[in-house]
Amino acid sequence: MNYFRAHTVEEALATLADDPRRRVVCGGTDAFADLALVPARSEWVDISRIDALRRIERCDGWVRIGAASAWESVALTTWLPVALRDAAAAVGSLQIRVQGTVGGNLCHASPIADGVPPLLSLDAQVELASVRGVRRLPLHEFLLGARQVALKADELLVAILFPLPADADRTAFVKCTNRDGSALAVVSAAVRLRMSAVNTVEDAAVAVGGASAVALRMPALEASLLAQRPEALRDIIDGASLAALSPIEDCRATAAHRTHLARLAIMRALTHCIEEAAHGVSAG
Ligand SMILES: Cc1cc2nc3c(=O)[nH]c(=O)nc-3n(C[C@H](O)[C@H](O)[C@H](O)COP(=O)(O)OP(=O)(O)OC[C@H]3O[C@@H](n4cnc5c(N)ncnc54)[C@H](O)[C@@H]3O)c2cc1C
């Protein structure tokens, strides 16, 4: 196995362009945890020490998170939306959060990646760079399927961007696990919600993870929430068709249980947002 540590983005891109068999590694918590991802002759390009990829910034109404930002840094950045900070704080143990990164989470594209639902609900985009230039894609177009992303062999995910939520927006993330403590999600949901001055839903974004090959936004459900009062939401969620989801059956949960958890997680996330809006808790 060959290993090269890049110190600048340009150095990493040139190294990837030289030989498309080279693979990026950042925190290594996914890449080196799965032996299937470590073929004997892999050539690894380590991007974890590139300072430019570790910044978390806001500018001109946009948030920009460097792809090599560790989950612990996201969890500790208090001005980020609550849904994203709570998802960050829910990733593994402290050791995994210090090492594992936002970019690695998205590129590994697990159906239960904690980072994906909140970023989908925030309308996130990804910035991809190569020696050929830079392009941006909406996150939902980047995620092609379980463990499949729209990343070319010579490309690096450099940043994740999303519009800074409005002051009146509230966000929440709910992770359903099979046990307490650090555990992978069975199903998760993230919500971004804005209530109007007359206490009806003005804007809603809902994303569900763990109940399909990739986490999904739920546009029909989002539309059905608009103009509704808080007390109407439980019936809407209970009766909503979640046919867009395609949960698997495995030793962790049946498909029916995953659908049940999806409803539960969405309702809990909505309730968190409504309670925060009602009590005037600060934005995000
Ligand atoms: C014990 C344990 C517990 C875990 N618990 C959770 C959990 O609760 N929730 C959760 O969501 N995840 C969990 N994970 C998975 C993992 O920690 C996260 O997905 C983490 O965010 C991966 O980031 P990384 O930097 O370590 O990725 P790496 O392992 O370095 O890379 C993962 C993949 O992405 C590619 N890659 C990484 N960065 C880039 C980039 N910038 N551009 C292009 N390609 C890139 C690599 O080539 C590789 O294919 C856990 C893992 C372990 C080992």
XYZ file of C-alpha atoms and ligand atoms in Angstrom:
337
model
C 0.000 0.000 0.000
C 1.321 3.449 -0.918
C 0.407 6.470 1.148
C 0.847 10.144 0.285
C -0.065 13.041 2.586
C -1.112 16.183 0.684
C -0.678 19.610 2.299
C -2.595 21.709 -0.240
C -5.680 21.144 -2.375
C -3.585 21.674 -5.510
C -1.129 18.978 -4.419
C -3.994 16.532 -3.767
C -5.655 17.272 -7.123
C -2.389 16.888 -9.063
C -1.698 13.559 -7.321
C -5.196 12.273 -8.141
C -4.882 13.440 -11.766
C -1.540 11.596 -12.147
C -3.101 8.208 -11.446
C -6.883 7.642 -11.242
C -6.369 4.481 -9.148
C -5.305 6.646 -6.202
C -7.954 6.941 -3.510
C -8.678 9.727 -1.088
C -8.610 9.082 2.643
C -9.494 11.680 5.263
C -10.361 10.486 8.790
C -10.079 6.849 7.680
C -12.996 5.786 9.923
C -14.940 4.376 6.959
C -12.126 3.719 4.479
C -9.990 1.666 6.856
C -12.869 0.093 8.790
C -14.145 -1.796 5.758
C -11.602 -4.280 4.398
C -13.446 -4.379 1.085
C -12.399 -0.748 0.598
C -8.703 -1.456 1.171
C -7.496 -3.537 -1.772
C -3.863 -4.622 -1.302
C -2.425 -2.342 -3.974
C -4.349 0.801 -3.023
C -2.582 4.107 -3.340
C -3.968 6.468 -0.728
C -3.947 10.285 -0.809
C -4.459 11.635 2.720
C -6.225 15.035 2.718
C -6.769 15.312 6.473
C -3.948 17.864 7.006
C -5.093 20.358 4.363
C -6.041 23.437 6.431
C -8.165 24.929 3.628
C -10.469 21.902 3.828
C -11.040 22.212 7.576
C -12.681 25.653 7.760
C -16.293 26.270 8.762
C -17.341 29.741 7.579
C -20.400 31.887 6.835
C -20.313 34.555 4.187
C -22.962 36.445 2.169
C -25.818 34.354 3.586
C -24.113 31.026 2.868
C -22.455 28.470 5.129
C -19.341 26.731 3.794
C -18.031 23.634 5.567
C -14.662 22.328 4.414
C -14.910 18.652 3.498
C -12.191 17.660 5.998
C -14.007 19.287 8.949
C -14.340 16.761 11.749
C -17.773 16.033 13.212
C -16.611 17.282 16.608
C -15.815 20.706 15.089
C -19.301 20.819 13.546
C -20.921 19.849 16.859
C -19.009 22.647 18.644
C -19.775 25.410 16.114
C -22.685 26.988 17.946
C -24.006 29.149 15.097
C -24.623 26.146 12.811
C -28.230 24.886 12.529
C -29.308 22.672 15.437
C -30.172 19.725 13.142
C -26.624 19.591 11.808
C -24.987 20.059 15.218
C -27.195 17.379 16.772
C -26.431 14.990 13.906
C -22.709 15.714 14.352
C -22.938 15.038 18.086
C -24.722 11.743 17.339
C -21.948 10.331 15.117
C -20.231 7.414 16.891
C -18.068 8.060 19.931
C -15.873 11.102 20.654
C -12.900 9.297 19.058
C -14.880 8.791 15.828
C -16.167 12.399 15.853
C -12.656 13.822 16.249
C -11.373 11.725 13.363
C -14.388 11.284 11.040
C -15.288 14.093 8.665
C -18.318 15.551 6.941
C -16.796 14.919 3.495
C -15.991 11.294 4.312
C -19.544 10.742 5.543
C -21.045 12.062 2.281
C -18.547 10.287 -0.022
C -19.007 6.940 1.740
C -22.756 7.410 1.104
C -24.124 4.969 3.627
C -27.957 4.952 3.701
C -27.698 5.637 7.447
C -25.049 8.389 7.334
C -26.075 10.873 10.026
C -24.840 13.872 8.054
C -27.095 13.398 5.060
C -30.677 14.079 6.304
C -29.867 17.448 7.942
C -27.835 18.587 4.934
C -30.657 17.564 2.557
C -33.157 19.510 4.676
C -30.856 22.550 4.438
C -30.745 22.347 0.603
C -27.011 21.644 0.681
C -24.750 21.561 -2.350
C -21.353 19.948 -2.746
C -18.319 21.559 -4.352
C -16.164 19.138 -6.337
C -12.705 20.039 -7.644
C -10.210 18.476 -10.037
C -7.331 19.810 -12.149
C -10.046 20.376 -14.796
C -11.915 22.892 -12.613
C -14.624 23.206 -9.961
C -18.294 22.213 -10.180
C -21.234 22.292 -7.788
C -24.040 19.772 -7.440
C -27.111 19.680 -5.201
C -26.448 17.032 -2.542
C -29.408 14.936 -3.736
C -27.788 14.692 -7.206
C -24.392 13.793 -5.703
C -25.868 10.808 -3.821
C -26.602 8.228 -6.527
C -27.336 5.215 -4.297
C -25.970 3.200 -1.379
C -22.169 3.713 -1.480
C -22.447 5.477 -4.867
C -21.700 9.139 -5.477
C -21.249 11.336 -8.539
C -17.518 11.788 -7.946
C -15.066 11.240 -10.800
C -11.810 9.338 -10.108
C -9.727 12.520 -10.157
C -12.180 14.652 -8.147
C -12.086 15.766 -4.535
C -15.087 16.897 -2.515
C -13.774 20.222 -1.184
C -16.769 21.791 0.566
C -20.411 21.514 1.509
C -22.478 24.693 1.162
C -25.992 25.680 2.136
C -27.935 28.930 2.549
C -27.871 30.186 6.144
C -31.407 29.448 7.450
C -33.687 32.443 8.081
C -33.910 33.746 11.676
C -37.412 32.291 11.994
C -36.346 28.824 10.779
C -36.055 26.025 13.313
C -34.294 22.735 12.594
C -34.161 19.360 14.332
C -32.586 15.933 13.862
C -33.885 12.703 15.410
C -31.864 9.472 15.292
C -33.574 6.150 16.070
C -31.143 3.461 17.250
C -31.503 -0.049 18.632
C -29.667 0.809 21.850
C -28.560 3.769 23.934
C -25.095 5.268 23.613
C -23.005 5.433 20.478
C -24.862 3.389 17.847
C -25.636 3.546 14.159
C -29.044 4.845 13.137
C -31.778 2.443 12.115
C -33.756 5.405 10.774
C -33.290 9.156 11.172
C -35.146 12.318 10.191
C -34.256 15.977 9.865
C -36.698 18.869 9.637
C -36.390 22.560 8.833
C -39.578 24.437 9.721
C -40.764 28.038 9.653
C -44.009 29.035 11.414
C -45.953 32.132 10.343
C -47.071 34.993 12.591
C -50.484 33.259 12.872
C -48.875 29.960 13.946
C -49.273 28.002 10.727
C -46.541 26.225 8.777
C -45.001 28.677 6.316
C -42.153 26.510 5.024
C -41.113 22.909 5.693
C -38.306 20.607 4.610
C -38.302 16.963 5.710
C -35.593 14.359 5.007
C -35.518 10.716 6.097
C -32.425 8.499 6.334
C -32.154 4.716 6.721
C -35.415 3.879 4.954
C -34.159 3.870 1.345
C -30.870 3.399 -0.526
C -30.088 7.074 0.041
C -31.711 9.508 2.456
C -34.608 11.287 0.761
C -36.457 14.591 0.930
C -40.223 14.095 1.147
C -41.722 16.791 -1.134
C -45.348 15.541 -1.038
C -45.275 15.418 2.748
C -43.657 18.872 2.901
C -46.465 20.308 0.709
C -49.140 18.730 2.907
C -47.744 20.523 5.981
C -48.032 24.021 4.512
C -50.594 26.373 6.135
C -51.367 23.769 8.818
C -51.571 24.528 12.526
C -49.375 22.540 14.971
C -52.295 20.511 16.335
C -53.072 19.171 12.836
C -49.579 17.800 12.188
C -49.839 14.470 14.029
C -52.834 13.336 11.916
C -51.055 14.450 8.749
C -47.918 12.480 9.608
C -49.934 9.422 10.759
C -51.881 9.406 7.486
C -49.076 10.425 5.130
C -48.105 8.057 2.352
C -44.442 7.224 2.823
C -44.458 5.248 -0.443
C -41.367 7.112 -1.636
C -39.392 5.195 0.992
C -38.164 1.650 0.254
C -36.949 0.313 3.610
C -34.972 -2.908 3.704
C -35.541 -5.880 6.034
C -32.511 -7.021 7.996
C -31.460 -8.214 11.433
C -31.707 -4.635 12.764
C -35.333 -3.935 11.785
C -38.158 -5.080 9.530
C -39.285 -2.835 6.688
C -42.565 -2.153 8.527
C -40.678 -1.146 11.675
C -38.430 1.208 9.677
C -41.522 2.886 8.178
C -43.003 3.206 11.669
C -39.729 4.726 12.939
C -39.672 7.163 10.021
C -43.109 8.502 11.008
C -42.052 8.693 14.649
C -38.780 10.496 13.844
C -40.472 13.024 11.537
C -43.129 13.809 14.163
C -40.540 14.205 16.926
C -38.415 16.490 14.781
C -41.456 18.603 13.871
C -42.423 18.812 17.543
C -38.916 19.994 18.518
C -39.093 22.742 15.880
C -42.579 23.877 16.915
C -41.686 23.949 20.616
C -38.546 25.968 19.915
C -40.506 28.401 17.737
C -43.187 28.773 20.439
C -40.660 29.389 23.207
C -38.589 31.796 21.153
C -35.435 29.713 21.340
C -32.724 31.213 19.127
C -32.685 30.517 15.398
C -31.462 27.307 13.855
C -16.967 2.721 15.319
C -17.593 3.585 14.254
C -18.793 4.259 14.529
C -19.391 5.044 13.558
N -20.581 5.662 13.870
C -21.173 6.431 12.932
C -22.418 7.071 13.218
O -22.979 6.989 14.328
N -22.994 7.827 12.228
C -22.416 7.958 10.989
O -22.979 8.656 10.136
N -21.237 7.363 10.694
C -20.610 6.596 11.617
N -19.428 5.971 11.326
C -18.872 6.112 9.969
C -17.794 7.207 9.807
O -17.159 7.517 11.030
C -18.358 8.506 9.193
O -19.034 8.225 7.995
C -17.269 9.542 8.944
O -17.884 10.778 8.737
C -16.370 9.197 7.755
O -15.415 10.245 7.584
P -13.868 9.928 7.334
O -13.180 11.213 7.181
O -13.350 9.008 8.373
O -13.956 9.159 5.927
P -12.833 8.220 5.289
O -12.912 6.890 5.921
O -11.526 8.887 5.247
O -13.394 8.139 3.779
C -14.651 7.527 3.492
C -14.820 7.459 1.972
O -14.950 8.750 1.424
C -13.875 9.069 0.516
N -13.519 10.450 0.823
C -13.313 10.989 2.063
N -13.168 12.324 1.971
C -13.257 12.637 0.662
C -13.193 13.872 -0.057
N -13.045 15.046 0.566
N -13.299 13.831 -1.412
C -13.458 12.648 -2.048
N -13.570 11.448 -1.419
C -13.467 11.443 -0.077
C -12.809 8.021 0.764
O -12.094 7.713 -0.428
C -13.654 6.822 1.232
O -14.165 6.136 0.118
C -18.784 5.178 12.272
C -17.576 4.520 11.996
C -16.979 3.744 12.966
C -15.679 3.043 12.639
